[in-house]
Each structure stands twice: as structure tokens, then as C-alpha cells.
Amino acid sequence: MKEKVKIGIIICDRYRGCAGGKCFRSLKERAGAFSIYKGKEVEIVGYTSCGGCPGGNIEYAPEEMKKNGATIIHFATGMVVGYPPCPYIQYFKKFIEEKYKMQVVIGTHPIPQKYYLIHQKLGTWNTPEWQEMIKPTLTDEKTRLSYD
């Protein structure tokens, strides 16, 4: 029997209309940040937006997800590829980890190539902090192109 992991996903509110297609596809493929679940069964027990800047839903959504059995929260890749990337992402991560004692993973699906290229040109992710944040979703060019 495979180990079962329950997760929640929080997306940036600017993408609140997103149907989650890339996230669900990458979970099925165990691609991007979901590669940590290879060989494990995963259940999504919550999917919501941050509530808009400065993230009012961050205070409450993780509690509901935890009640549904979530042990890990994923911040959707849109929080790092949108422009500008979420300026609160580290605050959100620290808050959830401290208040709810849950692991937070930055990212879901692989970074699409079109976002990778523009952020490379802009130098958005040129700091060690950003390099660490995008690591779970930074894949090879072929994979990035398949998520465009």
C-alpha cells in the first residue's frame, strides 16, 4: 500500500479564475514541485486563492485544509511566475509553518518556458533566495515548453 499524502494548494488571487489544469496535470505526472510525491498517493483536500494582496485568506485557508487532513501546503507556481512575483511569499510561508505547523512548498507545476524567458531577461530570480524558491519548479527546457 502506497503512503497517502494530503495537500492543499493556494494560488495567487490574480489567477483566481484558473481552473488548475497545469497543477492537476503536473500532480498526475509528478512533475515540478510534485516530483516529491513519486511513489506516493496524493489527495488534494483544498484549493483556494490567497484572497488578494496582502493575502487575507492566508490566515484562514490553511486551518480549513489542515482540518481536512492536509499536512503540506503548496503555493501555486503562479505566485512566482506572475509579474511581479508575490512579494509576500516568504511571509506567507513563515506564517503557515509557524501557526499551523505545516510544511509549505513553493510551487506546483513546472515553470512554463514563456515565463522562464521573461524572468531571465528581467533578472527577477537572480538572487540566491529566488533561486532556492524556484528550484522545485525549475525543470528542463522540454518540460517547460510542454507547460507553455
XYZ file of N, CA and C in Angstrom:
444
model
N 0.839 -1.196 0.000
C 0.000 0.000 0.000
C 0.879 1.254 0.000
N 0.597 2.179 -0.893
C 1.360 3.410 -1.007
C 1.029 4.361 0.145
N 2.049 5.129 0.532
C 1.836 6.181 1.514
C 0.910 7.226 0.898
N -0.069 7.712 1.689
C -1.008 8.717 1.192
C -0.682 10.063 1.836
N -0.581 11.079 0.997
C -0.283 12.430 1.443
C -1.464 13.317 1.065
N -1.899 14.141 2.001
C -2.980 15.088 1.729
C -2.385 16.487 1.681
N -2.730 17.197 0.588
C -2.161 18.526 0.383
C -3.248 19.560 0.104
N -2.867 20.819 0.296
C -3.688 21.946 -0.102
C -2.895 22.797 -1.076
N -3.586 23.496 -1.952
C -2.942 24.384 -2.913
C -3.522 25.785 -2.744
N -2.629 26.771 -2.632
C -3.047 28.164 -2.560
C -2.480 28.873 -3.785
N -3.379 29.516 -4.539
C -2.968 30.220 -5.755
C -3.006 31.732 -5.507
N -2.299 32.463 -6.349
C -2.337 33.924 -6.319
C -3.735 34.369 -6.751
N -4.275 35.358 -6.067
C -5.637 35.805 -6.364
C -5.796 36.380 -7.766
N -4.721 36.891 -8.367
C -4.857 37.420 -9.733
C -5.222 36.310 -10.709
N -4.971 35.044 -10.308
C -5.322 33.888 -11.139
C -6.540 33.151 -10.581
N -7.359 33.829 -9.811
C -8.495 33.181 -9.136
C -9.434 32.450 -10.089
N -9.429 32.840 -11.356
C -10.265 32.158 -12.342
C -9.606 30.916 -12.918
N -8.394 30.626 -12.484
C -7.665 29.465 -13.006
C -8.372 28.175 -12.613
N -8.532 27.296 -13.573
C -9.195 26.009 -13.316
C -8.232 24.970 -12.755
N -6.947 25.310 -12.686
C -5.979 24.402 -12.075
C -5.418 23.341 -13.004
N -5.651 23.473 -14.296
C -5.242 22.443 -15.249
C -3.782 22.052 -15.183
N -2.877 23.042 -15.145
C -1.445 22.719 -15.088
C -1.082 22.085 -13.754
N -1.680 22.556 -12.681
C -1.406 21.967 -11.365
C -1.856 20.502 -11.318
N -3.070 20.250 -11.782
C -3.588 18.877 -11.737
C -2.815 17.956 -12.678
N -2.456 18.486 -13.854
C -1.657 17.698 -14.794
C -0.299 17.345 -14.194
N 0.352 18.328 -13.585
C 1.683 18.066 -13.032
C 1.618 17.139 -11.824
N 0.512 17.189 -11.080
C 0.364 16.236 -9.975
C 0.257 14.822 -10.542
N -0.546 14.667 -11.573
C -0.702 13.355 -12.210
C 0.643 12.854 -12.747
N 1.415 13.760 -13.349
C 2.710 13.398 -13.933
C 3.846 13.367 -12.899
N 3.555 13.860 -11.688
C 4.573 14.005 -10.639
C 5.729 14.866 -11.161
N 5.354 15.974 -11.795
C 6.320 16.905 -12.385
C 6.411 18.173 -11.530
N 7.468 18.939 -11.745
C 7.652 20.178 -10.995
C 7.771 19.895 -9.511
N 7.131 20.721 -8.712
C 7.206 20.562 -7.258
C 6.511 19.287 -6.774
N 5.680 18.704 -7.608
C 5.006 17.460 -7.228
C 5.885 16.223 -7.426
N 7.095 16.414 -7.926
C 8.006 15.273 -8.100
C 8.371 14.645 -6.753
N 8.181 15.374 -5.669
C 8.479 14.823 -4.338
C 7.507 13.710 -3.943
N 6.441 13.550 -4.706
C 5.431 12.540 -4.390
C 5.522 11.279 -5.246
N 6.613 11.110 -5.966
C 6.759 9.885 -6.774
C 6.646 8.678 -5.851
N 5.788 7.732 -6.266
C 5.581 6.528 -5.467
C 4.612 6.691 -4.314
N 3.979 7.862 -4.224
C 3.021 8.116 -3.140
C 1.661 8.472 -3.726
N 0.630 8.148 -2.990
C -0.720 8.565 -3.359
C -0.943 9.955 -2.776
N -1.529 10.848 -3.573
C -1.758 12.220 -3.126
C -3.230 12.580 -3.297
N -3.761 13.223 -2.279
C -5.134 13.725 -2.333
C -5.105 15.226 -2.091
N -5.739 15.981 -2.977
C -5.866 17.419 -2.780
C -7.122 17.647 -1.942
N -6.940 18.237 -0.762
C -8.075 18.435 0.145
C -8.503 19.893 0.249
N -7.821 20.764 -0.513
C -8.194 22.167 -0.533
C -7.510 22.887 -1.673
N -8.223 23.839 -2.289
C -7.693 24.623 -3.402
C -8.364 25.975 -3.327
N -7.579 27.026 -3.106
C -8.156 28.361 -2.976
C -7.124 29.414 -3.338
N -7.550 30.658 -3.369
C -6.617 31.756 -3.623
C -6.164 32.348 -2.286
N -5.125 33.160 -2.367
C -4.615 33.826 -1.166
C -5.598 34.869 -0.642
N -6.542 35.263 -1.487
C -7.520 36.281 -1.091
C -7.165 37.668 -1.599
N -6.078 37.783 -2.325
C -5.645 39.081 -2.843
C -4.683 39.759 -1.889
N -3.849 40.617 -2.435
C -2.838 41.316 -1.625
C -3.521 42.096 -0.513
N -3.033 41.961 0.696
C -1.822 41.261 1.121
C -2.048 39.839 1.633
N -3.010 39.117 1.086
C -3.159 37.700 1.416
C -4.032 37.385 2.618
N -5.156 38.044 2.730
C -6.047 37.826 3.872
C -6.477 36.391 4.079
N -6.574 35.622 3.009
C -7.010 34.229 3.116
C -5.916 33.318 3.698
N -4.690 33.805 3.718
C -3.567 33.028 4.253
C -3.782 32.744 5.743
N -4.482 33.620 6.421
C -4.724 33.429 7.853
C -5.705 32.292 8.128
N -6.609 32.004 7.179
C -7.699 31.077 7.471
C -7.725 29.803 6.640
N -7.362 29.888 5.376
C -7.445 28.725 4.485
C -6.620 27.529 4.967
N -5.394 27.734 5.451
C -4.627 26.572 5.906
C -5.288 25.820 7.063
N -5.995 26.541 7.907
C -6.694 25.894 9.024
C -7.758 24.922 8.504
N -8.516 25.367 7.500
C -9.542 24.507 6.905
C -8.905 23.300 6.222
N -7.806 23.541 5.518
C -7.116 22.443 4.840
C -6.565 21.442 5.845
N -6.035 21.948 6.942
C -5.498 21.065 7.994
C -6.622 20.217 8.602
N -7.792 20.816 8.800
C -8.944 20.071 9.314
C -9.340 18.944 8.361
N -9.070 19.155 7.059
C -9.367 18.127 6.055
C -8.229 17.131 5.880
N -7.224 17.237 6.732
C -6.130 16.266 6.722
C -4.856 16.691 6.024
N -4.820 17.904 5.461
C -3.607 18.356 4.772
C -2.439 18.446 5.747
N -1.291 17.993 5.292
C -0.059 18.139 6.061
C 0.933 19.046 5.328
N 0.658 19.290 4.048
C 1.538 20.112 3.227
C 0.691 21.100 2.425
N 1.162 22.337 2.372
C 0.527 23.372 1.551
C 1.484 23.704 0.411
N 0.955 23.739 -0.801
C 1.727 24.179 -1.963
C 1.253 25.553 -2.366
N 2.193 26.476 -2.560
C 1.874 27.747 -3.197
C 2.008 27.507 -4.686
N 0.974 27.794 -5.438
C 0.978 27.537 -6.874
C 2.111 28.286 -7.563
N 2.587 27.710 -8.643
C 3.675 28.289 -9.415
C 3.370 29.717 -9.852
N 2.102 30.039 -10.055
C 1.719 31.399 -10.423
C 2.195 32.458 -9.450
N 2.447 32.078 -8.217
C 2.921 33.043 -7.222
C 4.362 33.477 -7.499
N 5.108 32.663 -8.257
C 6.488 33.036 -8.577
C 6.670 33.464 -10.029
N 5.766 33.043 -10.932
C 5.933 33.403 -12.345
C 5.150 34.635 -12.759
N 4.128 35.014 -12.014
C 3.383 36.227 -12.345
C 4.307 37.428 -12.219
N 3.909 38.540 -12.841
C 4.748 39.717 -12.702
C 3.959 40.847 -12.087
N 4.435 41.362 -10.968
C 5.618 40.864 -10.286
C 5.288 39.603 -9.501
N 6.311 38.819 -9.161
C 6.056 37.661 -8.305
C 5.500 38.139 -6.958
N 4.845 37.253 -6.261
C 4.249 37.607 -4.976
C 5.313 38.169 -4.022
N 5.117 39.416 -3.568
C 6.101 39.999 -2.646
C 5.952 39.484 -1.215
N 4.897 38.732 -0.959
C 4.614 38.257 0.398
C 4.926 36.774 0.602
N 5.430 36.113 -0.400
C 5.547 34.659 -0.385
C 6.331 34.128 0.823
N 7.416 34.772 1.169
C 8.203 34.308 2.322
C 7.457 34.555 3.633
N 6.731 35.681 3.730
C 5.918 35.953 4.919
C 4.824 34.902 5.066
N 4.156 34.587 3.949
C 3.092 33.581 3.969
C 3.641 32.233 4.421
N 4.764 31.852 3.863
C 5.381 30.559 4.182
C 5.701 30.472 5.672
N 6.365 31.487 6.174
C 6.752 31.504 7.593
C 5.519 31.479 8.499
N 4.493 32.251 8.134
C 3.269 32.312 8.933
C 2.603 30.935 9.022
N 2.419 30.290 7.884
C 1.747 28.984 7.867
C 2.567 27.938 8.626
N 3.858 27.937 8.397
C 4.708 26.959 9.093
C 4.683 27.181 10.598
N 4.685 28.431 11.017
C 4.698 28.750 12.447
C 3.337 28.523 13.100
N 2.288 29.060 12.496
C 0.960 28.982 13.112
C 0.343 27.590 13.015
N 0.462 26.964 11.852
C -0.229 25.699 11.627
C 0.688 24.478 11.665
N 1.994 24.720 11.795
C 2.978 23.618 11.870
C 2.843 22.694 10.660
N 2.676 23.306 9.495
C 2.543 22.559 8.239
C 3.728 22.891 7.341
N 4.160 21.929 6.568
C 5.200 22.161 5.585
C 4.618 22.988 4.444
N 5.386 23.940 3.933
C 4.970 24.739 2.785
C 5.978 24.527 1.664
N 5.470 24.189 0.490
C 6.292 24.010 -0.703
C 5.952 25.130 -1.669
N 6.974 25.830 -2.147
C 6.741 26.893 -3.116
C 6.753 26.274 -4.506
N 5.573 26.260 -5.121
C 5.431 25.739 -6.471
C 4.519 24.539 -6.577
N 4.015 24.373 -7.790
C 3.182 23.224 -8.149
C 3.710 22.701 -9.482
N 3.188 23.215 -10.584
C 3.612 22.741 -11.906
C 4.962 23.347 -12.312
N 5.643 22.732 -13.286
C 6.897 23.306 -13.784
C 6.683 24.713 -14.334
N 7.703 25.537 -14.204
C 7.652 26.892 -14.747
C 7.533 26.803 -16.273
N 6.512 27.414 -16.860
C 6.403 27.424 -18.321
C 7.563 28.220 -18.946
N 7.983 27.806 -20.120
C 9.118 28.427 -20.797
C 8.925 29.928 -21.015
N 7.704 30.342 -21.389
C 7.484 31.770 -21.657
C 7.748 32.626 -20.418
N 7.415 32.119 -19.248
C 7.686 32.849 -18.010
C 9.166 32.774 -17.648
N 9.755 31.617 -17.876
C 11.180 31.442 -17.605
C 11.997 32.464 -18.392
N 11.703 32.608 -19.681
C 12.463 33.511 -20.539
C 12.338 34.971 -20.120
N 11.124 35.408 -19.828
C 10.952 36.817 -19.458
C 11.596 37.118 -18.110
N 11.480 36.212 -17.164
C 12.105 36.458 -15.859
C 13.625 36.398 -15.952
N 14.148 35.594 -16.863
C 15.596 35.575 -17.099
C 16.035 36.942 -17.631
N 15.293 37.489 -18.584
C 15.628 38.804 -19.155
C 15.533 39.909 -18.110
N 14.523 39.825 -17.264
C 14.307 40.853 -16.246
C 15.220 40.699 -15.030
N 15.813 39.532 -14.877
C 16.674 39.285 -13.713
C 15.904 39.082 -12.419
N 14.633 38.749 -12.547
C 13.753 38.603 -11.383
C 14.279 37.611 -10.355
N 14.802 36.503 -10.838
C 15.176 35.396 -9.942
C 16.686 35.272 -9.748
N 17.412 36.384 -9.890
C 18.871 36.318 -9.844
C 19.484 36.313 -8.448
N 18.680 36.307 -7.418
C 19.237 36.265 -6.064
C 19.245 34.823 -5.548
N 20.109 34.528 -4.601
C 20.118 33.170 -4.021
C 18.765 32.778 -3.425
N 18.053 33.746 -2.841
C 16.734 33.462 -2.249
C 15.745 33.006 -3.319
N 15.721 33.730 -4.442
C 14.807 33.362 -5.515
C 15.221 32.056 -6.168
N 16.509 31.818 -6.308
C 16.972 30.559 -6.890
C 16.479 29.378 -6.049
N 16.502 29.540 -4.734
C 16.009 28.490 -3.832
C 14.498 28.324 -3.975
N 13.781 29.444 -4.107
C 12.313 29.380 -4.205
C 11.839 28.716 -5.493
N 12.536 28.934 -6.608
C 12.074 28.357 -7.875
C 12.626 26.958 -8.135
N 13.548 26.515 -7.306
C 14.184 25.207 -7.520
C 13.189 24.060 -7.712
N 12.118 23.959 -6.902
C 11.190 22.830 -7.085
C 10.451 22.808 -8.434
N 10.364 23.971 -9.086
C 9.595 24.050 -10.332
C 10.454 24.329 -11.557
N 11.756 24.444 -11.360
C 12.672 24.719 -12.469
C 13.082 23.399 -13.105
N 12.623 23.174 -14.314
C 12.874 21.905 -14.993
C 13.637 22.163 -16.290
N 13.801 21.133 -17.077
C 14.495 21.264 -18.354
C 13.603 21.999 -19.368
N 14.229 22.461 -20.452
C 13.522 23.252 -21.456
C 12.357 22.496 -22.092
N 12.540 21.235 -22.378
C 11.472 20.440 -22.995
C 10.223 20.415 -22.111
N 10.430 20.213 -20.827
C 9.299 20.198 -19.877
C 8.689 21.585 -19.777
N 9.527 22.612 -19.686
C 8.997 23.987 -19.606
C 8.143 24.311 -20.828
N 8.602 23.918 -21.998
C 7.839 24.163 -23.227
C 6.494 23.426 -23.207
N 6.469 22.253 -22.641
C 5.221 21.487 -22.589
C 4.195 22.099 -21.631
N 4.638 23.023 -20.782
C 3.728 23.708 -19.859
C 3.410 25.133 -20.300
N 3.865 25.542 -21.497
C 3.535 26.874 -22.026
C 2.047 26.976 -22.305
